Coordinates of C-alpha atoms and ligand atoms in Angstrom, one line a residue:
X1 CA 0.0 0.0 0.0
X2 CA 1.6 3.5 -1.2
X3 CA -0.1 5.5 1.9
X4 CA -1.1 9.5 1.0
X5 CA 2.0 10.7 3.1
X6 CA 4.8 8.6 5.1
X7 CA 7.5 9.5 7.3
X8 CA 11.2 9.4 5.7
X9 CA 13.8 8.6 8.2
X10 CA 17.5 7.7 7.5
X11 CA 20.6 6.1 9.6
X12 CA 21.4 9.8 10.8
X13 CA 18.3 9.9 11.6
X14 CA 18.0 6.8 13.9
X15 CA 21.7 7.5 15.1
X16 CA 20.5 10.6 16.4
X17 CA 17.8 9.1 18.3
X18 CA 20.0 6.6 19.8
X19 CA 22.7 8.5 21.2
X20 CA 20.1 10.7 23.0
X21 CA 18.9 7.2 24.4
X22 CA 22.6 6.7 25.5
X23 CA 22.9 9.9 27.3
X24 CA 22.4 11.0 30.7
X25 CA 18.8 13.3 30.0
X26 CA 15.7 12.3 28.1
X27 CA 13.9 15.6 29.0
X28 CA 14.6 19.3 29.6
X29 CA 18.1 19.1 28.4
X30 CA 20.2 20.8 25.1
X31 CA 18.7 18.5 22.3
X32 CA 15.1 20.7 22.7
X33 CA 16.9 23.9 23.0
X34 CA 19.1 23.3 20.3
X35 CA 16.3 22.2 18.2
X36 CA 14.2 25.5 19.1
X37 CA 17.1 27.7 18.3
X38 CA 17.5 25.9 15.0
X39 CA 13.8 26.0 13.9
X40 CA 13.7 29.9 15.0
X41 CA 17.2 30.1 12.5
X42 CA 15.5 28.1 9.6
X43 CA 12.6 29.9 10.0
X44 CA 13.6 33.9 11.1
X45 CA 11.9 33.9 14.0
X46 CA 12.1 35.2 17.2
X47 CA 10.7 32.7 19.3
X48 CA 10.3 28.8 19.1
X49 CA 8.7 26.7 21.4
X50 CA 8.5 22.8 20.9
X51 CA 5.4 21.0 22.2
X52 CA 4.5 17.3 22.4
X53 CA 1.9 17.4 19.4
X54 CA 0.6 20.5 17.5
X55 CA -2.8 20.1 19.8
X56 CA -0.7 21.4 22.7
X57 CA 0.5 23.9 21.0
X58 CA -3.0 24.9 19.6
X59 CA -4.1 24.9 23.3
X60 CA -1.3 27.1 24.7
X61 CA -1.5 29.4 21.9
X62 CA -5.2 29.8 22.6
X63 CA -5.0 29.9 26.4
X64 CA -1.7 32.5 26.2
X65 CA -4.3 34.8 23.8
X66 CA -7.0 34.3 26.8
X67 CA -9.6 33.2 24.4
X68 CA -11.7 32.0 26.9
X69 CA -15.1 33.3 26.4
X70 CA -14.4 34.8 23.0
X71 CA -15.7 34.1 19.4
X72 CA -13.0 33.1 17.0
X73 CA -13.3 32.9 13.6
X74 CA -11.5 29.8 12.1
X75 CA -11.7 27.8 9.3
X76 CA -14.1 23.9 8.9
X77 CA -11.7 22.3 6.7
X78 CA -9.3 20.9 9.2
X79 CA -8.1 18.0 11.7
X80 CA -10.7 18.8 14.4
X81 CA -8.0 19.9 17.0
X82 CA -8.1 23.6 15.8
X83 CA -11.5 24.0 16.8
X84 CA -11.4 21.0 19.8
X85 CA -8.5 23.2 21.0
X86 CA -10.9 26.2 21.0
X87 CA -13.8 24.5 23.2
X88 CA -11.2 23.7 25.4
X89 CA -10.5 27.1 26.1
X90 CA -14.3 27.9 26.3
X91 CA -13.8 29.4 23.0
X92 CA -16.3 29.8 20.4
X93 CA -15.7 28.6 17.4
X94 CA -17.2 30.7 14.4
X95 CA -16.8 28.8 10.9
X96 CA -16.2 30.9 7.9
X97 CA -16.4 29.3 4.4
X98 CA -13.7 28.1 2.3
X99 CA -12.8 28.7 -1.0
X100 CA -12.5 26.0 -3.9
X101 CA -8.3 25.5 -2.8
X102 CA -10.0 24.5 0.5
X103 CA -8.2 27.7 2.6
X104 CA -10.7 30.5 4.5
X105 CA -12.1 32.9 2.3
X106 CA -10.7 36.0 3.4
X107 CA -13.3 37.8 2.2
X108 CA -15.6 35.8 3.8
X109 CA -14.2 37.1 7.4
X110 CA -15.4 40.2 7.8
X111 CA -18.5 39.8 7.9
X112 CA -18.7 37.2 10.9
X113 CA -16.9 39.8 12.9
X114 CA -18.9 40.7 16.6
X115 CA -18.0 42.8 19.4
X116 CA -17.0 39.4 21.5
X117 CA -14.4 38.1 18.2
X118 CA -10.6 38.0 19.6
X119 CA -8.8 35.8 16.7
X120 CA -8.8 34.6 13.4
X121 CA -7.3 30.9 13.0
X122 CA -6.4 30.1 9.9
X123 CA -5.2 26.5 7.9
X124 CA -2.6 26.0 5.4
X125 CA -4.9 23.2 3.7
X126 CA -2.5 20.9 1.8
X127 CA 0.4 22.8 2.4
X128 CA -0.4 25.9 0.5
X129 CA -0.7 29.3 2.3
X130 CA -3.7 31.2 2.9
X131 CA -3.6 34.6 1.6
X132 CA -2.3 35.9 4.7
X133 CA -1.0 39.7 4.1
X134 CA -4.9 40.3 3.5
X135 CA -6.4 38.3 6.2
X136 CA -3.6 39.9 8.9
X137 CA -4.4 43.6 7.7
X138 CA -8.0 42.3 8.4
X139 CA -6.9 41.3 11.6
X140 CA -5.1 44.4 12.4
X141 CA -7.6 46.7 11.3
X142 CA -10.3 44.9 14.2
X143 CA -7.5 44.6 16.6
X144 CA -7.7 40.4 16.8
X145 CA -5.1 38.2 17.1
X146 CA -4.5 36.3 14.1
X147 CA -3.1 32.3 14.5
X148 CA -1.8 30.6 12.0
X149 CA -2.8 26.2 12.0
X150 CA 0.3 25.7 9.9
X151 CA 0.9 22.1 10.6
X152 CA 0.4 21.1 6.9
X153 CA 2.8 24.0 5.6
X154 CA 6.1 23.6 7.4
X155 CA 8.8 24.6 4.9
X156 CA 6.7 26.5 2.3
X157 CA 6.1 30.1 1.9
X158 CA 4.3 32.9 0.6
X159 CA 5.4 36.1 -1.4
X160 CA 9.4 35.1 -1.1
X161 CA 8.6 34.8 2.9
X162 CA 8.8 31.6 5.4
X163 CA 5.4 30.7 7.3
X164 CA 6.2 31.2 10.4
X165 CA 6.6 34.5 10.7
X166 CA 3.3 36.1 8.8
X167 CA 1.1 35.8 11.9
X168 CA 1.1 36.6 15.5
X169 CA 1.5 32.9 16.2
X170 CA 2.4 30.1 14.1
X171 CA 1.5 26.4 14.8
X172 CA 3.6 23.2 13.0
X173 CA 2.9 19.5 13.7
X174 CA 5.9 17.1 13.3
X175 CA 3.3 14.3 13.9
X176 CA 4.6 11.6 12.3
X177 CA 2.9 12.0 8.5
X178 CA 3.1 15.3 8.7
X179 CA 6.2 17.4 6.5
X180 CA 8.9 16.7 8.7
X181 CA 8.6 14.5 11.8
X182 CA 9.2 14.3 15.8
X183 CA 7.4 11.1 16.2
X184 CA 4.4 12.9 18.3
X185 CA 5.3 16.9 17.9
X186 CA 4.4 20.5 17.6
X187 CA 5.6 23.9 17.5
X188 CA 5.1 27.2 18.5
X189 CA 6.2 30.6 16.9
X190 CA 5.9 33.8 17.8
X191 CA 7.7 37.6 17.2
X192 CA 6.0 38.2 20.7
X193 CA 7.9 37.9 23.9
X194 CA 4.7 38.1 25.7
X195 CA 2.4 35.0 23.9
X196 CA 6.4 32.9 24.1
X197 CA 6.6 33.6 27.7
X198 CA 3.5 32.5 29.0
X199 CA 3.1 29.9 26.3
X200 CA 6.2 28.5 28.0
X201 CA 5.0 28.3 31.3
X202 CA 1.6 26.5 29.8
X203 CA 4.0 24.0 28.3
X204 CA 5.3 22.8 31.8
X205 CA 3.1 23.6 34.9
X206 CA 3.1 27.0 34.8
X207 CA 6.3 26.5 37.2
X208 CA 8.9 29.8 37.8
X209 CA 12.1 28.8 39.0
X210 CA 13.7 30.8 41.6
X211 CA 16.6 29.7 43.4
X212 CA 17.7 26.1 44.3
X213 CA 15.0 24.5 44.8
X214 CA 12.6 27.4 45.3
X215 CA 10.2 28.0 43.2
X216 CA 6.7 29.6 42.3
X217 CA 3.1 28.5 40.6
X218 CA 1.0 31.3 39.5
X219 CA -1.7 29.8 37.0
X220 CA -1.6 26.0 36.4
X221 CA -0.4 24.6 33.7
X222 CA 0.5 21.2 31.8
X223 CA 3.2 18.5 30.8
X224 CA 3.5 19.2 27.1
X225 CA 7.0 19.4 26.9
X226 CA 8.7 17.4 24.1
X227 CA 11.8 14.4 24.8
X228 CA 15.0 15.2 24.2
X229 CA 14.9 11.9 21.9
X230 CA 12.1 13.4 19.6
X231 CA 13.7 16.7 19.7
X232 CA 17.0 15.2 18.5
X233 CA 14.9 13.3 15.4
X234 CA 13.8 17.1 15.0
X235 CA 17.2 18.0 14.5
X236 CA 18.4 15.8 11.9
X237 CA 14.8 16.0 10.4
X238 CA 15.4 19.8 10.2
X239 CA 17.9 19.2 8.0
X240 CA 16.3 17.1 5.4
X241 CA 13.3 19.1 5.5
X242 CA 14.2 21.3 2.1
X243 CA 14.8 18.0 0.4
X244 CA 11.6 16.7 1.3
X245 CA 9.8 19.4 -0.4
X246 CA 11.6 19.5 -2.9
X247 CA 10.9 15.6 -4.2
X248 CA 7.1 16.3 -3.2
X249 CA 7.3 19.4 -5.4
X250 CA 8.3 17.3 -8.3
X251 CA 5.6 14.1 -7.7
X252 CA 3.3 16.9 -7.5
X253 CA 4.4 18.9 -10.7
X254 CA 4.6 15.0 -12.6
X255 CA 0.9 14.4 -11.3
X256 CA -0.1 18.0 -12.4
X257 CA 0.9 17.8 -16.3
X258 CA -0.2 14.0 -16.0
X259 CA -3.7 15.1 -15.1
X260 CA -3.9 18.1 -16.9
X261 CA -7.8 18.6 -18.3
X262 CA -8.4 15.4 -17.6
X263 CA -12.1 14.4 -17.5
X264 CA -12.9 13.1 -14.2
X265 CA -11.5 14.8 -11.9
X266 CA -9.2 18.7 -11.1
X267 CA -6.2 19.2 -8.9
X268 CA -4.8 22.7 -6.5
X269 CA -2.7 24.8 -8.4
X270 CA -0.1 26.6 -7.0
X271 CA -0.2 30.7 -8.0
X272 CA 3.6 31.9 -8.1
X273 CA 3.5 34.0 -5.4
X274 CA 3.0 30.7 -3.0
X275 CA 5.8 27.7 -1.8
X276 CA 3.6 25.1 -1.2
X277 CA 5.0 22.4 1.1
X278 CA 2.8 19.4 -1.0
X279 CA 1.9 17.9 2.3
X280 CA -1.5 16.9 0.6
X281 CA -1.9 16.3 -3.2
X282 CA -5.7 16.6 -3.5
X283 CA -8.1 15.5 -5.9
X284 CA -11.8 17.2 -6.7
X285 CA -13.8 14.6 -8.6
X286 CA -15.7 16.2 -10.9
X287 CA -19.3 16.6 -9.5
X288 CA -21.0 13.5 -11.8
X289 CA -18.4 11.5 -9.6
X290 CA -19.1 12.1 -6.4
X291 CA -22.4 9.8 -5.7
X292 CA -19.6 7.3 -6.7
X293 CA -16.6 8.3 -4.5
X294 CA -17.1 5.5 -1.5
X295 CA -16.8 3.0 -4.6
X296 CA -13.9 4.8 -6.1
X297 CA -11.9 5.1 -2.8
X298 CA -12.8 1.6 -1.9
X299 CA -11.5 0.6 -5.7
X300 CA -8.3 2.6 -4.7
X301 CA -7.5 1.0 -1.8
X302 CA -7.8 -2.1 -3.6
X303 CA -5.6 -1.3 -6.1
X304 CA -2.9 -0.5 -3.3
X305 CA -3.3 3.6 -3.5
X306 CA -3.9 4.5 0.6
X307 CA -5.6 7.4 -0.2
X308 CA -7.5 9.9 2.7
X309 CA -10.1 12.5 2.2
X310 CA -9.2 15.7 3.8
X311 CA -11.5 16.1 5.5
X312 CA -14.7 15.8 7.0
X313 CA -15.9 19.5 7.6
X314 CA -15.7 19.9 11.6
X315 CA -19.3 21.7 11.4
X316 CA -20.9 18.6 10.1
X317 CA -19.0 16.3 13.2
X318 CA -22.1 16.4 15.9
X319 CA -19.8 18.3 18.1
X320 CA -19.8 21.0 16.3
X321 CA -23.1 21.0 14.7
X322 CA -24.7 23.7 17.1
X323 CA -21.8 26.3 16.1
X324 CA -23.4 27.1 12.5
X325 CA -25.7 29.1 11.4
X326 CA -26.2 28.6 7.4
X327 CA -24.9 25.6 5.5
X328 CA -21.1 26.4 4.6
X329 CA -21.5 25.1 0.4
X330 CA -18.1 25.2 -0.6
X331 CA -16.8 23.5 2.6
X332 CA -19.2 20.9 1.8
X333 CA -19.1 20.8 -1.6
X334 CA -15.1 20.5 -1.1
X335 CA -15.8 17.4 1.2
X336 CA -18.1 15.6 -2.0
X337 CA -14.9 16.5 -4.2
X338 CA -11.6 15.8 -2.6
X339 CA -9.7 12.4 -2.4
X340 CA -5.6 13.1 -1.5
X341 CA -3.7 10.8 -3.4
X342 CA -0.4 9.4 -2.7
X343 CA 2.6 12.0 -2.5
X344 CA 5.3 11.8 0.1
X345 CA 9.4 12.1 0.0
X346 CA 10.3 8.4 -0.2
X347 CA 7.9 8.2 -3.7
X348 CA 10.3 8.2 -7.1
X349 CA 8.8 9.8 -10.1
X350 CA 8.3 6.2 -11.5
X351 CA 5.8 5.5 -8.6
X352 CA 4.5 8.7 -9.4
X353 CA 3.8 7.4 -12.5
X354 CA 2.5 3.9 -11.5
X355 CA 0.2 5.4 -9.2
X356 CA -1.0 8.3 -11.6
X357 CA -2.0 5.4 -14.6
X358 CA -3.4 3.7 -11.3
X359 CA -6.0 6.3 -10.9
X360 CA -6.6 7.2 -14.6
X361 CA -7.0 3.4 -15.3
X362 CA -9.8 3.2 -12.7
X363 CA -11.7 6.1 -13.9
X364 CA -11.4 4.4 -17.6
X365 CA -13.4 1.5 -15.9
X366 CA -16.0 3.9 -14.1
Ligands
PLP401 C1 -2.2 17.3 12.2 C2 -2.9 18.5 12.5 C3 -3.1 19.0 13.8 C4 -2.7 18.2 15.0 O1 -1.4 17.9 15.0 P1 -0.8 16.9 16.1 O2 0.6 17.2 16.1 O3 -1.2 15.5 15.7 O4 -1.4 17.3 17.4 C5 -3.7 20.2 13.9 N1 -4.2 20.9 12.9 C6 -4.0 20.5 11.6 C7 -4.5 21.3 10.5 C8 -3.4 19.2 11.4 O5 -3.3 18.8 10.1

């Protein structure tokens, strides 16, 4: 089975891993430092901090913000953890509609601004940025705080400029299919010394160190800190990361003149002014398709392609079902459509190939 995305580790790698197992500290020591200092280099930001998963992270940015109580405008095309993150902050969630590339219409936004909205959360669906100069000026211009769910994007860009540093706070996941991996991981990344300070004390029990063994608690906080093990996989991952991209980048580009105006179904183009990171490669079946898409992913599964659909709109999980107003169409529409096919760094351009006549070959059948 060629899975949608898969994890790409090498001997360095592993040999990383293992001499942190050899050492004297598993947590709290240099490995996580060194890995936040490196991330902050490779991205040009100020301030890194490294969580246990990207849900952590979500939750501390929320809870350093003070969310609690707010509304929040954020995107229904995502893993349910942006908005599950939010209700556990006694957030509300406020779902504005996407557009047909499956990020947050910016301008959508506006007009689900209230007097109790705080933040704007946006996704990088698939790895592609959202138009982010016009949703921050938005964001500025009503004085919220604007997040950025970057976990599919680590690596890309947009205008010439590294996600990461285009919103108040940025949020990566190095969860294990995700662009480059920890394991279980996350990251926080802020320009703000304020959101990074209290984000750190979130991140381990709110605890301030004094002197020797004095110290002081004053608000609680959690164990989400990330092993020096995982953090040393971060490292060497780090370091591979560009590479990554770039052999995604070219299964993608193969894929996109493969299935150019093809008949059955469209793909995401990429505008210039974005670096995609190709975490997802997603496919819209065209509309006479999609009474048949539990047949065709079943058929594609069959036929050894582990394909995903990305993903079930959080306002239609029954969770969430009491947050909307009006149907969102073009999330929903977007969930009839999409189908991500296989695309990941340890895929040659041959596979690319195999799995593309895969996919046409079925359709042929249909
Ligand atoms: C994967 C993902 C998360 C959660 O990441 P974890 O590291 O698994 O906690 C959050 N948001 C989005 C958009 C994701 O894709």
């Amino acid at each position: 089975m060629n899975p949608y995305s898969r994890q790409s580790l090498n001997e360095a790698d592993i040999q990383a891993v293992l001499d942190v197992l050899k050492s004297d500290l598993l947590t709290q020591g240099e490995q996580t430092e060194l890995f936040e200092q490196e991330l902050a280099s490779y991205l040009g930001a100020k301030f890194v901090l490294v969580f246990n998963s990207a849900t952590s992270a979500l939750f501390s940015a929320y809870r350093a913000l003070n969310l609690g109580g707010t509304e929040v405008i954020t995107s229904p095309l995502s893993f349910v953890a942006t908005a599950n993150m939010l209700l556990e902050n006694q957030a509300i969630p406020v779902f504005c509609d996407i557009k047909i590339d499956g990020n947050i219409d910016e301008n959508k936004i506006e007009s689900l601004i209230t007097p109790k909205t705080r933040a704007i959360v946006s996704v990088d669906y698939a790895g592609k940025s959202v138009e982010i100069d016009q949703i921050y000026k938005l964001a500025q211009a009503y004085d919220l705080a604007l997040i950025s769910d970057s976990s599919h994007s680590f690596g890309g860009q947009y205008q010439g400029r590294k996600i990461g540093t285009l919103a108040d706070v940025t949020i990566f996941s190095f969860h294990a299919l995700k662009p480059m991996t920890t394991g279980e991981g996350g990251a926080l990344v802020t320009d703000s010394e304020e959101i990074y300070q209290k984000a750190k004390l979130i991140r381990s029990h709110g605890v301030v160190k004094k002197t020797l063994w004095n110290s002081d608690v004053a608000h609680s906080g959690f164990n989400f800190r990330l092993s020096e093990f995982a953090s040393a996989l971060g490292r060497s991952q780090l370091k591979r990361v560009d590479d990554f991209i770039a052999q995604r980048e070219k299964i993608a580009r193969f894929y996109d003149e493969v299935f150019f105006e093809n008949p059955y179904f469209d793909f995401l183009p990429i505008p210039v002014h974005i670096k995609s990171s190709r975490h997802l490669y997603p496919i819209f079946l065209k509309q006479k398709y999609w009474c048949a898409k539990e047949s065709i992913f079943a058929s594609l599964l069959e036929r050894g392609l582990g394909v995903q659909v990305h993903y079930k709109p959080i306002h239609l999980l029954s969770l969430y079902r009491s947050y909307v107003a009006s149907p969102l169409y073009c999330a929903e529409r977007f969930y009839h459509a999409e189908l991500s096919i296989p695309c990941h760094q340890l895929m040659s351009l041959e596979d690319a190939r195999k799995s593309a006549e895969n996919i046409l070959n079925l359709f042929n059948t249909l």
